[in-house]
PDB file of C-alpha atoms in Angstrom:
ATOM      1  CA  VAL A 903       0.012   0.005  -0.001  1.00  0.00           C
ATOM      2  CA  LEU A 904       1.263   3.459  -0.922  1.00  0.00           C
ATOM      3  CA  GLU A 905      -0.244   6.593   0.571  1.00  0.00           C
ATOM      4  CA  LEU A 906       0.400   9.728  -1.478  1.00  0.00           C
ATOM      5  CA  GLY A 907       0.151  13.206   0.009  1.00  0.00           C
ATOM      6  CA  GLY A 908      -0.543  11.913   3.518  1.00  0.00           C
ATOM      7  CA  GLY A 909       0.239  15.221   5.184  1.00  0.00           C
ATOM      8  CA  MET A 910       1.333  15.605   8.823  1.00  0.00           C
ATOM      9  CA  THR A 911      -0.128  12.271   9.981  1.00  0.00           C
ATOM     10  CA  CYS A 912      -0.656   9.927   7.009  1.00  0.00           C
ATOM     11  CA  LEU A 913      -3.716   8.802   8.946  1.00  0.00           C
ATOM     12  CA  ALA A 914      -5.220   6.637   6.206  1.00  0.00           C
ATOM     13  CA  GLY A 915      -2.037   4.634   5.750  1.00  0.00           C
ATOM     14  CA  LEU A 916      -1.474   4.274   9.478  1.00  0.00           C
ATOM     15  CA  LEU A 917      -4.996   2.876   9.888  1.00  0.00           C
ATOM     16  CA  ILE A 918      -4.258   0.368   7.117  1.00  0.00           C
ATOM     17  CA  ALA A 919      -1.028  -0.588   8.913  1.00  0.00           C
ATOM     18  CA  LYS A 920      -2.788  -1.014  12.262  1.00  0.00           C
ATOM     19  CA  TYR A 921      -5.962  -2.783  11.203  1.00  0.00           C
ATOM     20  CA  THR A 922      -5.223  -4.826   8.079  1.00  0.00           C
ATOM     21  CA  ASN A 923      -2.888  -7.572   6.946  1.00  0.00           C
ATOM     22  CA  ALA A 924      -1.143  -5.381   4.346  1.00  0.00           C
ATOM     23  CA  SER A 925       2.466  -6.558   4.140  1.00  0.00           C
ATOM     24  CA  ILE A 926       4.106  -3.259   3.191  1.00  0.00           C
ATOM     25  CA  ILE A 927       2.845   0.266   3.727  1.00  0.00           C
ATOM     26  CA  CYS A 928       4.758   3.265   2.416  1.00  0.00           C
ATOM     27  CA  LEU A 929       3.570   6.652   3.709  1.00  0.00           C
ATOM     28  CA  THR A 930       4.583   9.687   1.661  1.00  0.00           C
ATOM     29  CA  ASP A 931       4.243  13.434   1.409  1.00  0.00           C
ATOM     30  CA  GLY A 932       6.080  16.168  -0.437  1.00  0.00           C
ATOM     31  CA  ASN A 933       6.783  18.193   2.718  1.00  0.00           C
ATOM     32  CA  VAL A 934       9.859  17.427   4.847  1.00  0.00           C
ATOM     33  CA  SER A 935       8.170  18.510   8.097  1.00  0.00           C
ATOM     34  CA  SER A 936       5.281  16.157   7.415  1.00  0.00           C
ATOM     35  CA  ILE A 937       7.574  13.191   6.861  1.00  0.00           C
ATOM     36  CA  GLU A 938       9.591  13.987  10.007  1.00  0.00           C
ATOM     37  CA  ASN A 939       6.331  14.020  11.984  1.00  0.00           C
ATOM     38  CA  VAL A 940       5.100  10.795  10.413  1.00  0.00           C
ATOM     39  CA  GLN A 941       8.411   9.107  11.246  1.00  0.00           C
ATOM     40  CA  CYS A 942       7.915  10.124  14.909  1.00  0.00           C
ATOM     41  CA  ILE A 943       4.385   8.658  14.821  1.00  0.00           C
ATOM     42  CA  ILE A 944       5.716   5.390  13.345  1.00  0.00           C
ATOM     43  CA  ASN A 945       8.441   5.188  16.007  1.00  0.00           C
ATOM     44  CA  LYS A 946       6.157   5.980  18.943  1.00  0.00           C
ATOM     45  CA  ASN A 947       3.596   3.409  17.864  1.00  0.00           C
ATOM     46  CA  GLY A 948       6.060   0.580  17.452  1.00  0.00           C
ATOM     47  CA  PHE A 949       5.376  -0.250  13.801  1.00  0.00           C
ATOM     48  CA  SER A 950       7.788  -2.730  12.263  1.00  0.00           C
ATOM     49  CA  LYS A 951      10.351  -1.002  10.029  1.00  0.00           C
ATOM     50  CA  SER A 952       9.963  -3.816   7.522  1.00  0.00           C
ATOM     51  CA  LYS A 953       6.193  -3.201   7.310  1.00  0.00           C
ATOM     52  CA  VAL A 954       5.738   0.590   7.625  1.00  0.00           C
ATOM     53  CA  SER A 955       8.024   3.219   6.148  1.00  0.00           C
ATOM     54  CA  CYS A 956       7.736   6.868   5.250  1.00  0.00           C
ATOM     55  CA  SER A 957       9.546   8.984   2.729  1.00  0.00           C
ATOM     56  CA  LEU A 958       9.555  12.307   0.976  1.00  0.00           C
ATOM     57  CA  LEU A 959       7.915  11.920  -2.433  1.00  0.00           C
ATOM     58  CA  GLN A 960       7.288  14.756  -4.838  1.00  0.00           C
ATOM     59  CA  TRP A 961       4.900  13.714  -7.557  1.00  0.00           C
ATOM     60  CA  GLY A 962       6.351  13.471 -11.042  1.00  0.00           C
ATOM     61  CA  LYS A 963       9.943  13.602  -9.840  1.00  0.00           C
ATOM     62  CA  GLY A 964      12.179  10.561  -9.774  1.00  0.00           C
ATOM     63  CA  MET A 965      11.728   7.020 -10.961  1.00  0.00           C
ATOM     64  CA  TYR A 966       8.842   4.862  -9.783  1.00  0.00           C
ATOM     65  CA  ARG A 967       8.484   1.110  -9.947  1.00  0.00           C
ATOM     66  CA  PRO A 968       5.079  -0.564 -10.385  1.00  0.00           C
ATOM     67  CA  ILE A 969       5.148  -2.457  -7.086  1.00  0.00           C
ATOM     68  CA  TYR A 970       1.985  -1.353  -5.289  1.00  0.00           C
ATOM     69  CA  ASP A 971      -1.384  -3.081  -5.314  1.00  0.00           C
ATOM     70  CA  ILE A 972      -3.191  -0.160  -3.669  1.00  0.00           C
ATOM     71  CA  ILE A 973      -2.668   3.588  -3.545  1.00  0.00           C
ATOM     72  CA  LEU A 974      -4.478   5.897  -1.134  1.00  0.00           C
ATOM     73  CA  ALA A 975      -4.821   9.663  -1.532  1.00  0.00           C
ATOM     74  CA  ALA A 976      -7.051  11.947   0.502  1.00  0.00           C
ATOM     75  CA  ASP A 977      -7.795  15.591  -0.331  1.00  0.00           C
ATOM     76  CA  CYS A 978      -4.832  15.964  -2.699  1.00  0.00           C
ATOM     77  CA  LEU A 979      -6.545  17.404  -5.774  1.00  0.00           C
ATOM     78  CA  PHE A 980      -6.801  21.118  -5.021  1.00  0.00           C
ATOM     79  CA  PHE A 981      -3.530  22.195  -6.706  1.00  0.00           C
ATOM     80  CA  ASP A 982      -4.128  22.414 -10.456  1.00  0.00           C
ATOM     81  CA  GLU A 983      -0.405  22.511 -11.184  1.00  0.00           C
ATOM     82  CA  SER A 984       0.265  19.099  -9.563  1.00  0.00           C
ATOM     83  CA  ARG A 985      -2.661  17.158 -11.073  1.00  0.00           C
ATOM     84  CA  SER A 986      -0.729  15.628 -13.981  1.00  0.00           C
ATOM     85  CA  ASN A 987       2.167  14.674 -11.764  1.00  0.00           C
ATOM     86  CA  LEU A 988      -0.155  12.956  -9.266  1.00  0.00           C
ATOM     87  CA  VAL A 989      -1.835  10.945 -12.039  1.00  0.00           C
ATOM     88  CA  SER A 990       1.497   9.911 -13.588  1.00  0.00           C
ATOM     89  CA  THR A 991       2.931   8.953 -10.173  1.00  0.00           C
ATOM     90  CA  MET A 992      -0.116   6.745  -9.493  1.00  0.00           C
ATOM     91  CA  TRP A 993       0.164   5.147 -12.946  1.00  0.00           C
ATOM     92  CA  ALA A 994       3.889   4.464 -12.579  1.00  0.00           C
ATOM     93  CA  SER A 995       3.607   3.120  -9.014  1.00  0.00           C
ATOM     94  CA  LEU A 996       0.686   0.698  -9.459  1.00  0.00           C
ATOM     95  CA  LYS A 997       0.965  -2.883 -10.650  1.00  0.00           C
ATOM     96  CA  GLY A 998      -1.351  -4.077 -13.398  1.00  0.00           C
ATOM     97  CA  ASN A 999      -4.814  -4.586 -11.854  1.00  0.00           C
ATOM     98  CA  GLY A1000      -3.752  -2.205  -9.069  1.00  0.00           C
ATOM     99  CA  GLN A1001      -6.261   0.171  -7.526  1.00  0.00           C
ATOM    100  CA  ALA A1002      -6.140   3.717  -6.264  1.00  0.00           C
ATOM    101  CA  LEU A1003      -8.691   5.096  -3.822  1.00  0.00           C
ATOM    102  CA  VAL A1004      -8.929   8.871  -3.880  1.00  0.00           C
ATOM    103  CA  THR A1005     -11.176  10.851  -1.572  1.00  0.00           C
ATOM    104  CA  ALA A1006     -11.777  14.520  -2.281  1.00  0.00           C
ATOM    105  CA  PRO A1007     -14.595  17.048  -2.480  1.00  0.00           C
ATOM    106  CA  LYS A1008     -15.693  18.306  -5.916  1.00  0.00           C
ATOM    107  CA  ARG A1009     -14.071  21.657  -5.110  1.00  0.00           C
ATOM    108  CA  SER A1010     -14.926  23.649  -8.237  1.00  0.00           C
ATOM    109  CA  ASN A1011     -14.464  20.671 -10.590  1.00  0.00           C
ATOM    110  CA  THR A1012     -10.948  19.756  -9.410  1.00  0.00           C
ATOM    111  CA  LEU A1013     -12.148  16.197  -8.799  1.00  0.00           C
ATOM    112  CA  GLU A1014     -13.702  15.995 -12.277  1.00  0.00           C
ATOM    113  CA  LYS A1015     -10.515  17.342 -13.888  1.00  0.00           C
ATOM    114  CA  PHE A1016      -8.449  14.745 -12.028  1.00  0.00           C
ATOM    115  CA  LYS A1017     -10.826  11.946 -13.091  1.00  0.00           C
ATOM    116  CA  ASN A1018     -10.629  13.059 -16.721  1.00  0.00           C
ATOM    117  CA  GLU A1019      -6.831  13.088 -16.614  1.00  0.00           C
ATOM    118  CA  ALA A1020      -6.754   9.653 -14.989  1.00  0.00           C
ATOM    119  CA  GLU A1021      -9.036   8.229 -17.677  1.00  0.00           C
ATOM    120  CA  LYS A1022      -6.880   9.816 -20.379  1.00  0.00           C
ATOM    121  CA  ILE A1023      -3.773   7.970 -19.143  1.00  0.00           C
ATOM    122  CA  GLY A1024      -5.662   4.655 -19.059  1.00  0.00           C
ATOM    123  CA  PHE A1025      -7.277   4.253 -15.654  1.00  0.00           C
ATOM    124  CA  SER A1026     -10.816   2.904 -15.398  1.00  0.00           C
ATOM    125  CA  CYS A1027     -12.581   5.282 -12.982  1.00  0.00           C
ATOM    126  CA  THR A1028     -15.702   4.959 -10.856  1.00  0.00           C
ATOM    127  CA  LEU A1029     -16.968   7.917  -8.815  1.00  0.00           C
ATOM    128  CA  LEU A1030     -18.971   7.084  -5.701  1.00  0.00           C
ATOM    129  CA  GLU A1031     -21.094   9.669  -3.915  1.00  0.00           C
ATOM    130  CA  ILE A1032     -22.542   7.186  -1.402  1.00  0.00           C
ATOM    131  CA  TYR A1033     -19.760   4.924  -0.133  1.00  0.00           C
ATOM    132  CA  ASN A1034     -20.709   4.706   3.534  1.00  0.00           C
ATOM    133  CA  GLN A1035     -24.253   5.058   4.874  1.00  0.00           C
ATOM    134  CA  GLN A1036     -23.261   6.725   8.114  1.00  0.00           C
ATOM    135  CA  ILE A1037     -21.151   9.341   6.345  1.00  0.00           C
ATOM    136  CA  TRP A1038     -23.908   9.886   3.762  1.00  0.00           C
ATOM    137  CA  ASN A1039     -26.528  10.387   6.477  1.00  0.00           C
ATOM    138  CA  ARG A1040     -24.293  12.922   8.256  1.00  0.00           C
ATOM    139  CA  HIS A1041     -23.775  14.732   4.979  1.00  0.00           C
ATOM    140  CA  LEU A1042     -27.541  14.971   4.416  1.00  0.00           C
ATOM    141  CA  THR A1043     -28.054  16.286   7.955  1.00  0.00           C
ATOM    142  CA  LEU A1044     -25.369  18.911   7.600  1.00  0.00           C
ATOM    143  CA  LYS A1045     -26.673  19.905   4.171  1.00  0.00           C
ATOM    144  CA  SER A1046     -30.170  20.554   5.558  1.00  0.00           C
ATOM    145  CA  GLU A1047     -29.286  21.998   8.951  1.00  0.00           C
ATOM    146  CA  SER A1048     -26.018  23.909   8.667  1.00  0.00           C
ATOM    147  CA  PRO A1049     -25.852  27.169   6.691  1.00  0.00           C
ATOM    148  CA  ASN A1050     -22.033  26.937   6.759  1.00  0.00           C
ATOM    149  CA  TYR A1051     -21.916  23.505   5.152  1.00  0.00           C
ATOM    150  CA  ASP A1052     -20.944  23.604   1.493  1.00  0.00           C
ATOM    151  CA  GLU A1053     -20.860  20.153  -0.062  1.00  0.00           C
ATOM    152  CA  ASP A1054     -18.597  21.434  -2.880  1.00  0.00           C
ATOM    153  CA  ILE A1055     -15.760  21.858  -0.403  1.00  0.00           C
ATOM    154  CA  HIS A1056     -16.831  19.767   2.604  1.00  0.00           C
ATOM    155  CA  TYR A1057     -18.214  16.461   1.305  1.00  0.00           C
ATOM    156  CA  PRO A1058     -15.549  14.026   0.068  1.00  0.00           C
ATOM    157  CA  LEU A1059     -16.475  11.746  -2.804  1.00  0.00           C
ATOM    158  CA  LEU A1060     -14.662   8.464  -3.404  1.00  0.00           C
ATOM    159  CA  LEU A1061     -12.951   7.936  -6.735  1.00  0.00           C
ATOM    160  CA  HIS A1062     -11.870   4.378  -7.490  1.00  0.00           C
ATOM    161  CA  LEU A1063      -9.161   4.039 -10.156  1.00  0.00           C
ATOM    162  CA  MET A1064      -8.216   0.700 -11.652  1.00  0.00           C
ATOM    163  CA  LYS A1065      -5.072   0.159 -13.734  1.00  0.00           C
ATOM    164  CA  PRO A1066      -5.470  -2.491 -16.418  1.00  0.00           C
ATOM    165  CA  ASN A1067      -3.225  -5.521 -16.513  1.00  0.00           C
ATOM    166  CA  PHE A1068      -1.159  -5.503 -19.667  1.00  0.00           C
ATOM    167  CA  ASN A1069       0.231  -9.062 -19.342  1.00  0.00           C
TER     168      ASN A1069
END
């Protein structure tokens, strides 16, 4: 499992490490301070160094090997200038039949632009608005009761990307 753009905690990847049987989890972000913090979290929680690692990764820079079955990315689509690099990093890092799970709000069509770019490179994409009933119910409540709630920026959708197997 590879987490891209995990930020200061790489929470999604750490939950995978703690509660699944994934054999290798690599947590990444493009910010040095984030990676230093994530390394402290890994150390304090006693994760095996052979199972959980973290590293600085700037999308589109460097060489990537297609070794990952799953990629996670949460709320990473808001910078227009990094969209192509994120898509190409996902493509280069996933094995054939690999999957990427991306959560992000629509945020003025940034999610749609990312989806279009992912499809252009060859990913099969499925966009899910209702992926968890409890989260969906909370969304509906906030939408009807909170004047400050804006689903365009507050409600994350789930985008499932599948890389074809070329063998």
